[in-house]
């Protein structure tokens, strides 16, 4: 019961953090959409943009992993399959943002 409550709180907090980051990302994407490669590269090499984009990616994957995990809890009845699915989900929720951030830092 306590774990479910923690998960619910983390979902709400990450969702609240994700809303302004999503707004920032959408507005930034609109501003760089028709720009040249060098201007897009300049945007992603700016330290503030790197930080905000990294925070956005981490929060988005954290939120999606928690959300998808809830779907697994509701619809997968076999305990072993549920654990394997959650394991793959959590590993991918760490590895994919990590790779993205490493590539972003190396720009």
Short mmCIF file of N, CA, C and O in Angstrom, two decimals:
data_model
loop_
_atom_site.label_atom_id
_atom_site.label_comp_id
_atom_site.label_asym_id
_atom_site.label_seq_id
_atom_site.Cartn_x
_atom_site.Cartn_y
_atom_site.Cartn_z
N UNK A 1 0.82 -1.19 0.00
CA UNK A 1 0.00 0.00 0.00
C UNK A 1 0.86 1.26 0.00
O UNK A 1 0.59 2.20 -0.72
N UNK A 2 1.92 1.27 0.82
CA UNK A 2 2.79 2.43 0.89
C UNK A 2 3.53 2.63 -0.42
O UNK A 2 3.69 3.74 -0.88
N UNK A 3 3.97 1.52 -1.05
CA UNK A 3 4.66 1.62 -2.33
C UNK A 3 3.74 2.21 -3.40
O UNK A 3 4.17 3.02 -4.22
N UNK A 4 2.48 1.82 -3.38
CA UNK A 4 1.52 2.36 -4.35
C UNK A 4 1.31 3.85 -4.11
O UNK A 4 1.19 4.63 -5.06
N UNK A 5 1.28 4.27 -2.86
CA UNK A 5 1.12 5.68 -2.54
C UNK A 5 2.34 6.48 -2.99
O UNK A 5 2.20 7.57 -3.55
N UNK A 6 3.54 5.94 -2.77
CA UNK A 6 4.77 6.60 -3.22
C UNK A 6 4.77 6.74 -4.74
O UNK A 6 5.13 7.79 -5.27
N UNK A 7 4.37 5.67 -5.42
CA UNK A 7 4.34 5.70 -6.88
C UNK A 7 3.36 6.77 -7.37
O UNK A 7 3.66 7.52 -8.29
N UNK A 8 2.21 6.86 -6.71
CA UNK A 8 1.20 7.85 -7.07
C UNK A 8 1.75 9.26 -6.87
O UNK A 8 1.59 10.13 -7.72
N UNK A 9 2.44 9.49 -5.74
CA UNK A 9 3.02 10.81 -5.45
C UNK A 9 4.09 11.14 -6.47
O UNK A 9 4.15 12.26 -7.00
N UNK A 10 4.96 10.18 -6.80
CA UNK A 10 6.00 10.41 -7.80
C UNK A 10 5.40 10.71 -9.18
O UNK A 10 5.92 11.54 -9.92
N UNK A 11 4.32 10.04 -9.51
CA UNK A 11 3.63 10.31 -10.77
C UNK A 11 3.12 11.75 -10.81
O UNK A 11 3.28 12.45 -11.81
N UNK A 12 2.51 12.19 -9.74
CA UNK A 12 1.96 13.55 -9.69
C UNK A 12 3.07 14.60 -9.71
O UNK A 12 2.97 15.60 -10.41
N UNK A 13 4.13 14.39 -8.95
CA UNK A 13 5.24 15.35 -8.92
C UNK A 13 5.93 15.42 -10.27
O UNK A 13 6.19 16.51 -10.80
N UNK A 14 6.24 14.25 -10.86
CA UNK A 14 6.91 14.26 -12.15
C UNK A 14 6.02 14.85 -13.24
O UNK A 14 6.49 15.55 -14.13
N UNK A 15 4.71 14.63 -13.15
CA UNK A 15 3.79 15.24 -14.10
C UNK A 15 3.77 16.75 -13.97
O UNK A 15 3.75 17.48 -14.97
N UNK A 16 3.80 17.24 -12.72
CA UNK A 16 3.82 18.69 -12.49
C UNK A 16 5.12 19.32 -12.99
O UNK A 16 5.10 20.44 -13.50
N UNK A 17 6.22 18.62 -12.84
CA UNK A 17 7.51 19.13 -13.34
C UNK A 17 7.54 19.07 -14.86
O UNK A 17 8.10 19.94 -15.52
N UNK A 18 6.91 18.06 -15.42
CA UNK A 18 6.93 17.84 -16.86
C UNK A 18 6.15 18.91 -17.63
O UNK A 18 6.53 19.25 -18.76
N UNK A 19 5.10 19.46 -17.06
CA UNK A 19 4.26 20.43 -17.77
C UNK A 19 5.06 21.67 -18.20
O UNK A 19 5.06 22.01 -19.40
N UNK A 20 5.76 22.37 -17.30
CA UNK A 20 6.53 23.53 -17.78
C UNK A 20 7.70 23.15 -18.69
O UNK A 20 8.04 23.89 -19.62
N UNK A 21 8.30 21.99 -18.43
CA UNK A 21 9.40 21.55 -19.30
C UNK A 21 8.88 21.24 -20.70
O UNK A 21 9.55 21.55 -21.70
N UNK A 22 7.70 20.65 -20.80
CA UNK A 22 7.09 20.37 -22.10
C UNK A 22 6.76 21.67 -22.82
O UNK A 22 6.99 21.79 -24.03
N UNK A 23 6.23 22.64 -22.08
CA UNK A 23 5.93 23.95 -22.69
C UNK A 23 7.21 24.59 -23.22
O UNK A 23 7.23 25.11 -24.34
N UNK A 24 8.28 24.55 -22.40
CA UNK A 24 9.57 25.09 -22.85
C UNK A 24 10.04 24.36 -24.11
O UNK A 24 10.49 25.00 -25.06
N UNK A 25 9.97 23.03 -24.10
CA UNK A 25 10.44 22.26 -25.25
C UNK A 25 9.64 22.57 -26.51
O UNK A 25 10.21 22.75 -27.59
N UNK A 26 8.33 22.65 -26.39
CA UNK A 26 7.49 22.94 -27.56
C UNK A 26 7.82 24.32 -28.12
O UNK A 26 7.98 24.48 -29.33
N UNK A 27 7.91 25.32 -27.24
CA UNK A 27 8.24 26.67 -27.70
C UNK A 27 9.64 26.72 -28.33
O UNK A 27 9.85 27.39 -29.34
N UNK A 28 10.58 26.03 -27.72
CA UNK A 28 11.94 25.98 -28.27
C UNK A 28 11.96 25.26 -29.62
O UNK A 28 12.63 25.70 -30.56
N UNK A 29 11.22 24.16 -29.71
CA UNK A 29 11.17 23.42 -30.97
C UNK A 29 10.57 24.27 -32.07
O UNK A 29 11.06 24.27 -33.20
N UNK A 30 9.52 25.01 -31.76
CA UNK A 30 8.91 25.90 -32.75
C UNK A 30 9.91 26.96 -33.20
O UNK A 30 9.98 27.28 -34.39
N UNK A 31 10.70 27.48 -32.27
CA UNK A 31 11.65 28.53 -32.62
C UNK A 31 12.82 28.02 -33.46
O UNK A 31 13.40 28.79 -34.23
N UNK A 32 13.18 26.76 -33.34
CA UNK A 32 14.32 26.25 -34.11
C UNK A 32 13.90 25.37 -35.29
O UNK A 32 14.75 24.90 -36.04
N UNK A 33 12.61 25.19 -35.47
CA UNK A 33 12.11 24.27 -36.49
C UNK A 33 12.62 24.60 -37.89
O UNK A 33 13.08 23.72 -38.61
N UNK A 34 12.55 25.84 -38.31
CA UNK A 34 12.96 26.22 -39.66
C UNK A 34 14.38 26.79 -39.72
O UNK A 34 14.76 27.38 -40.73
N UNK A 35 15.14 26.60 -38.68
CA UNK A 35 16.49 27.15 -38.63
C UNK A 35 17.49 26.22 -39.32
O UNK A 35 17.20 25.05 -39.58
N UNK A 36 18.66 26.76 -39.56
CA UNK A 36 19.71 25.96 -40.18
C UNK A 36 20.32 25.01 -39.15
O UNK A 36 20.10 25.14 -37.95
N UNK A 37 21.09 24.07 -39.67
CA UNK A 37 21.73 23.08 -38.79
C UNK A 37 22.60 23.77 -37.75
O UNK A 37 22.59 23.38 -36.57
N UNK A 38 23.36 24.77 -38.15
CA UNK A 38 24.26 25.44 -37.21
C UNK A 38 23.49 26.16 -36.10
O UNK A 38 23.93 26.19 -34.95
N UNK A 39 22.33 26.71 -36.41
CA UNK A 39 21.52 27.38 -35.39
C UNK A 39 20.89 26.37 -34.43
O UNK A 39 20.79 26.63 -33.23
N UNK A 40 20.49 25.23 -34.96
CA UNK A 40 19.96 24.17 -34.10
C UNK A 40 21.08 23.63 -33.20
O UNK A 40 20.88 23.43 -32.00
N UNK A 41 22.25 23.44 -33.76
CA UNK A 41 23.40 22.98 -32.98
C UNK A 41 23.76 24.00 -31.91
O UNK A 41 24.06 23.63 -30.77
N UNK A 42 23.69 25.27 -32.25
CA UNK A 42 23.96 26.34 -31.28
C UNK A 42 22.96 26.28 -30.13
O UNK A 42 23.33 26.46 -28.96
N UNK A 43 21.71 26.02 -30.44
CA UNK A 43 20.69 25.91 -29.40
C UNK A 43 21.02 24.76 -28.45
O UNK A 43 20.95 24.92 -27.22
N UNK A 44 21.37 23.59 -28.99
CA UNK A 44 21.62 22.43 -28.15
C UNK A 44 22.99 22.46 -27.47
O UNK A 44 23.24 21.65 -26.58
N UNK A 45 23.87 23.36 -27.86
CA UNK A 45 25.15 23.48 -27.17
C UNK A 45 25.11 24.56 -26.09
O UNK A 45 26.03 24.67 -25.30
N UNK A 46 24.05 25.33 -26.05
CA UNK A 46 23.87 26.32 -24.99
C UNK A 46 23.69 25.58 -23.66
O UNK A 46 22.87 24.65 -23.56
N UNK A 47 24.46 25.96 -22.63
CA UNK A 47 24.38 25.23 -21.35
C UNK A 47 22.97 25.18 -20.73
O UNK A 47 22.57 24.15 -20.20
N UNK A 48 22.22 26.27 -20.81
CA UNK A 48 20.87 26.27 -20.24
C UNK A 48 19.97 25.32 -21.02
O UNK A 48 19.20 24.56 -20.42
N UNK A 49 20.08 25.32 -22.34
CA UNK A 49 19.28 24.40 -23.16
C UNK A 49 19.65 22.95 -22.88
O UNK A 49 18.77 22.09 -22.79
N UNK A 50 20.94 22.68 -22.74
CA UNK A 50 21.38 21.32 -22.41
C UNK A 50 20.78 20.86 -21.09
O UNK A 50 20.28 19.75 -20.97
N UNK A 51 20.85 21.74 -20.09
CA UNK A 51 20.33 21.40 -18.77
C UNK A 51 18.83 21.16 -18.82
O UNK A 51 18.34 20.14 -18.32
N UNK A 52 18.07 22.09 -19.42
CA UNK A 52 16.62 21.96 -19.47
C UNK A 52 16.20 20.75 -20.31
O UNK A 52 15.26 20.04 -19.94
N UNK A 53 16.88 20.52 -21.43
CA UNK A 53 16.54 19.36 -22.25
C UNK A 53 16.85 18.06 -21.53
O UNK A 53 16.07 17.11 -21.58
N UNK A 54 17.98 18.01 -20.82
CA UNK A 54 18.33 16.82 -20.04
C UNK A 54 17.30 16.57 -18.94
O UNK A 54 16.85 15.43 -18.74
N UNK A 55 16.90 17.64 -18.26
CA UNK A 55 15.88 17.51 -17.23
C UNK A 55 14.55 17.06 -17.82
O UNK A 55 13.86 16.21 -17.25
N UNK A 56 14.22 17.57 -18.99
CA UNK A 56 13.00 17.18 -19.69
C UNK A 56 13.03 15.69 -20.04
O UNK A 56 12.07 14.97 -19.80
N UNK A 57 14.14 15.23 -20.60
CA UNK A 57 14.27 13.82 -21.00
C UNK A 57 14.18 12.90 -19.78
O UNK A 57 13.46 11.90 -19.79
N UNK A 58 14.89 13.24 -18.72
CA UNK A 58 14.88 12.41 -17.51
C UNK A 58 13.46 12.35 -16.92
O UNK A 58 12.96 11.27 -16.59
N UNK A 59 12.83 13.51 -16.80
CA UNK A 59 11.48 13.56 -16.22
C UNK A 59 10.47 12.83 -17.10
O UNK A 59 9.61 12.10 -16.60
N UNK A 60 10.57 13.01 -18.41
CA UNK A 60 9.63 12.36 -19.33
C UNK A 60 9.76 10.83 -19.26
O UNK A 60 8.74 10.13 -19.21
N UNK A 61 10.98 10.33 -19.23
CA UNK A 61 11.15 8.88 -19.14
C UNK A 61 10.75 8.34 -17.78
O UNK A 61 10.19 7.25 -17.68
N UNK A 62 11.02 9.09 -16.72
CA UNK A 62 10.59 8.68 -15.39
C UNK A 62 9.07 8.60 -15.32
O UNK A 62 8.51 7.61 -14.86
N UNK A 63 8.41 9.64 -15.82
CA UNK A 63 6.95 9.68 -15.82
C UNK A 63 6.37 8.55 -16.67
O UNK A 63 5.43 7.86 -16.25
N UNK A 64 6.93 8.35 -17.86
CA UNK A 64 6.39 7.30 -18.73
C UNK A 64 6.63 5.91 -18.15
O UNK A 64 5.76 5.04 -18.25
N UNK A 65 7.78 5.69 -17.53
CA UNK A 65 8.05 4.38 -16.92
C UNK A 65 7.06 4.11 -15.79
O UNK A 65 6.54 2.99 -15.68
N UNK A 66 6.80 5.11 -14.96
CA UNK A 66 5.82 4.91 -13.88
C UNK A 66 4.42 4.66 -14.44
O UNK A 66 3.69 3.81 -13.94
N UNK A 67 4.06 5.39 -15.48
CA UNK A 67 2.73 5.23 -16.08
C UNK A 67 2.57 3.85 -16.72
O UNK A 67 1.55 3.19 -16.53
N UNK A 68 3.56 3.44 -17.49
CA UNK A 68 3.49 2.14 -18.15
C UNK A 68 3.53 1.01 -17.12
O UNK A 68 2.86 -0.02 -17.28
N UNK A 69 4.27 1.21 -16.05
CA UNK A 69 4.32 0.23 -14.97
C UNK A 69 2.93 0.02 -14.37
O UNK A 69 2.56 -1.11 -14.03
N UNK A 70 2.17 1.08 -14.25
CA UNK A 70 0.79 0.97 -13.74
C UNK A 70 -0.07 0.14 -14.69
O UNK A 70 -0.91 -0.64 -14.25
N UNK A 71 0.15 0.30 -15.98
CA UNK A 71 -0.59 -0.51 -16.96
C UNK A 71 -0.21 -1.98 -16.79
O UNK A 71 -1.08 -2.85 -16.81
N UNK A 72 1.09 -2.26 -16.62
CA UNK A 72 1.53 -3.64 -16.39
C UNK A 72 0.86 -4.21 -15.14
O UNK A 72 0.41 -5.36 -15.13
N UNK A 73 0.81 -3.41 -14.07
CA UNK A 73 0.20 -3.87 -12.83
C UNK A 73 -1.27 -4.22 -13.02
O UNK A 73 -1.77 -5.17 -12.45
N UNK A 74 -1.95 -3.45 -13.85
CA UNK A 74 -3.39 -3.66 -14.05
C UNK A 74 -3.71 -4.81 -14.99
O UNK A 74 -4.71 -5.50 -14.81
N UNK A 75 -2.88 -5.02 -16.02
CA UNK A 75 -3.27 -5.94 -17.08
C UNK A 75 -2.46 -7.21 -17.19
O UNK A 75 -2.85 -8.14 -17.89
N UNK A 76 -1.30 -7.29 -16.55
CA UNK A 76 -0.50 -8.51 -16.60
C UNK A 76 -0.70 -9.25 -15.28
O UNK A 76 -0.33 -8.74 -14.22
N UNK A 77 -1.28 -10.41 -15.35
CA UNK A 77 -1.60 -11.17 -14.14
C UNK A 77 -0.46 -12.07 -13.67
O UNK A 77 -0.29 -12.29 -12.49
N UNK A 78 0.33 -12.58 -14.62
CA UNK A 78 1.45 -13.46 -14.27
C UNK A 78 2.56 -12.64 -13.61
O UNK A 78 3.11 -11.71 -14.19
N UNK A 79 2.91 -13.00 -12.39
CA UNK A 79 3.88 -12.27 -11.58
C UNK A 79 5.26 -12.21 -12.25
O UNK A 79 5.90 -11.16 -12.27
N UNK A 80 5.73 -13.34 -12.81
CA UNK A 80 7.05 -13.38 -13.45
C UNK A 80 7.10 -12.48 -14.68
O UNK A 80 8.06 -11.74 -14.88
N UNK A 81 6.09 -12.56 -15.52
CA UNK A 81 6.04 -11.74 -16.73
C UNK A 81 5.98 -10.26 -16.35
O UNK A 81 6.65 -9.42 -16.96
N UNK A 82 5.20 -9.95 -15.34
CA UNK A 82 5.08 -8.56 -14.88
C UNK A 82 6.44 -8.04 -14.40
O UNK A 82 6.82 -6.91 -14.71
N UNK A 83 7.17 -8.86 -13.65
CA UNK A 83 8.49 -8.45 -13.15
C UNK A 83 9.49 -8.25 -14.29
O UNK A 83 10.27 -7.31 -14.27
N UNK A 84 9.47 -9.16 -15.27
CA UNK A 84 10.37 -9.04 -16.41
C UNK A 84 10.04 -7.78 -17.21
O UNK A 84 10.93 -7.01 -17.59
N UNK A 85 8.75 -7.55 -17.45
CA UNK A 85 8.32 -6.37 -18.19
C UNK A 85 8.73 -5.10 -17.46
O UNK A 85 9.26 -4.16 -18.07
N UNK A 86 8.50 -5.05 -16.16
CA UNK A 86 8.91 -3.89 -15.37
C UNK A 86 10.42 -3.72 -15.36
O UNK A 86 10.92 -2.59 -15.41
N UNK A 87 11.15 -4.81 -15.30
CA UNK A 87 12.61 -4.74 -15.34
C UNK A 87 13.12 -4.13 -16.63
O UNK A 87 13.96 -3.22 -16.60
N UNK A 88 12.61 -4.62 -17.76
CA UNK A 88 13.00 -4.05 -19.05
C UNK A 88 12.60 -2.58 -19.14
O UNK A 88 13.34 -1.75 -19.66
N UNK A 89 11.43 -2.27 -18.63
CA UNK A 89 10.94 -0.89 -18.66
C UNK A 89 11.86 0.03 -17.87
O UNK A 89 12.26 1.09 -18.36
N UNK A 90 12.22 -0.35 -16.66
CA UNK A 90 13.06 0.49 -15.82
C UNK A 90 14.48 0.60 -16.36
O UNK A 90 15.08 1.68 -16.28
N UNK A 91 15.00 -0.48 -16.91
CA UNK A 91 16.34 -0.41 -17.51
C UNK A 91 16.33 0.54 -18.71
O UNK A 91 17.22 1.39 -18.85
N UNK A 92 15.32 0.43 -19.56
CA UNK A 92 15.25 1.33 -20.72
C UNK A 92 15.01 2.77 -20.29
O UNK A 92 15.47 3.70 -20.94
N UNK A 93 14.28 2.98 -19.18
CA UNK A 93 14.03 4.33 -18.68
C UNK A 93 15.28 4.97 -18.10
O UNK A 93 15.33 6.19 -17.93
N UNK A 94 16.30 4.18 -17.82
CA UNK A 94 17.58 4.72 -17.37
C UNK A 94 18.55 4.83 -18.54
O UNK A 94 19.21 5.85 -18.73
N UNK A 95 18.62 3.78 -19.36
CA UNK A 95 19.62 3.71 -20.42
C UNK A 95 19.35 4.73 -21.53
O UNK A 95 20.27 5.44 -21.96
N UNK A 96 18.13 4.84 -21.99
CA UNK A 96 17.82 5.74 -23.11
C UNK A 96 18.09 7.21 -22.76
O UNK A 96 18.76 7.90 -23.52
N UNK A 97 17.60 7.71 -21.61
CA UNK A 97 17.95 9.10 -21.28
C UNK A 97 19.45 9.29 -21.06
O UNK A 97 20.01 10.32 -21.44
N UNK A 98 20.10 8.29 -20.48
CA UNK A 98 21.54 8.40 -20.25
C UNK A 98 22.29 8.52 -21.57
O UNK A 98 23.17 9.38 -21.71
N UNK A 99 21.97 7.70 -22.53
CA UNK A 99 22.61 7.77 -23.85
C UNK A 99 22.31 9.12 -24.51
O UNK A 99 23.21 9.75 -25.07
N UNK A 100 21.07 9.57 -24.41
CA UNK A 100 20.70 10.85 -24.99
C UNK A 100 21.50 12.00 -24.37
O UNK A 100 22.01 12.87 -25.07
N UNK A 101 21.62 11.99 -23.06
CA UNK A 101 22.35 13.06 -22.37
C UNK A 101 23.83 13.01 -22.69
O UNK A 101 24.47 14.04 -22.91
N UNK A 102 24.40 11.81 -22.75
CA UNK A 102 25.82 11.68 -23.12
C UNK A 102 26.06 12.22 -24.52
O UNK A 102 27.02 12.96 -24.76
N UNK A 103 25.19 11.88 -25.45
CA UNK A 103 25.34 12.40 -26.82
C UNK A 103 25.15 13.91 -26.86
O UNK A 103 25.85 14.60 -27.60
N UNK A 104 24.25 14.44 -26.06
CA UNK A 104 24.02 15.87 -25.99
C UNK A 104 25.22 16.59 -25.43
O UNK A 104 25.62 17.65 -25.93
N UNK A 105 25.82 16.03 -24.40
CA UNK A 105 27.01 16.65 -23.80
C UNK A 105 28.17 16.66 -24.77
O UNK A 105 28.97 17.59 -24.80
N UNK A 106 28.25 15.64 -25.62
CA UNK A 106 29.35 15.54 -26.58
C UNK A 106 29.18 16.41 -27.82
O UNK A 106 30.03 16.39 -28.70
N UNK A 107 28.09 17.16 -27.91
CA UNK A 107 27.90 18.06 -29.06
C UNK A 107 28.93 19.14 -29.07
O UNK A 107 29.37 19.66 -28.13
#
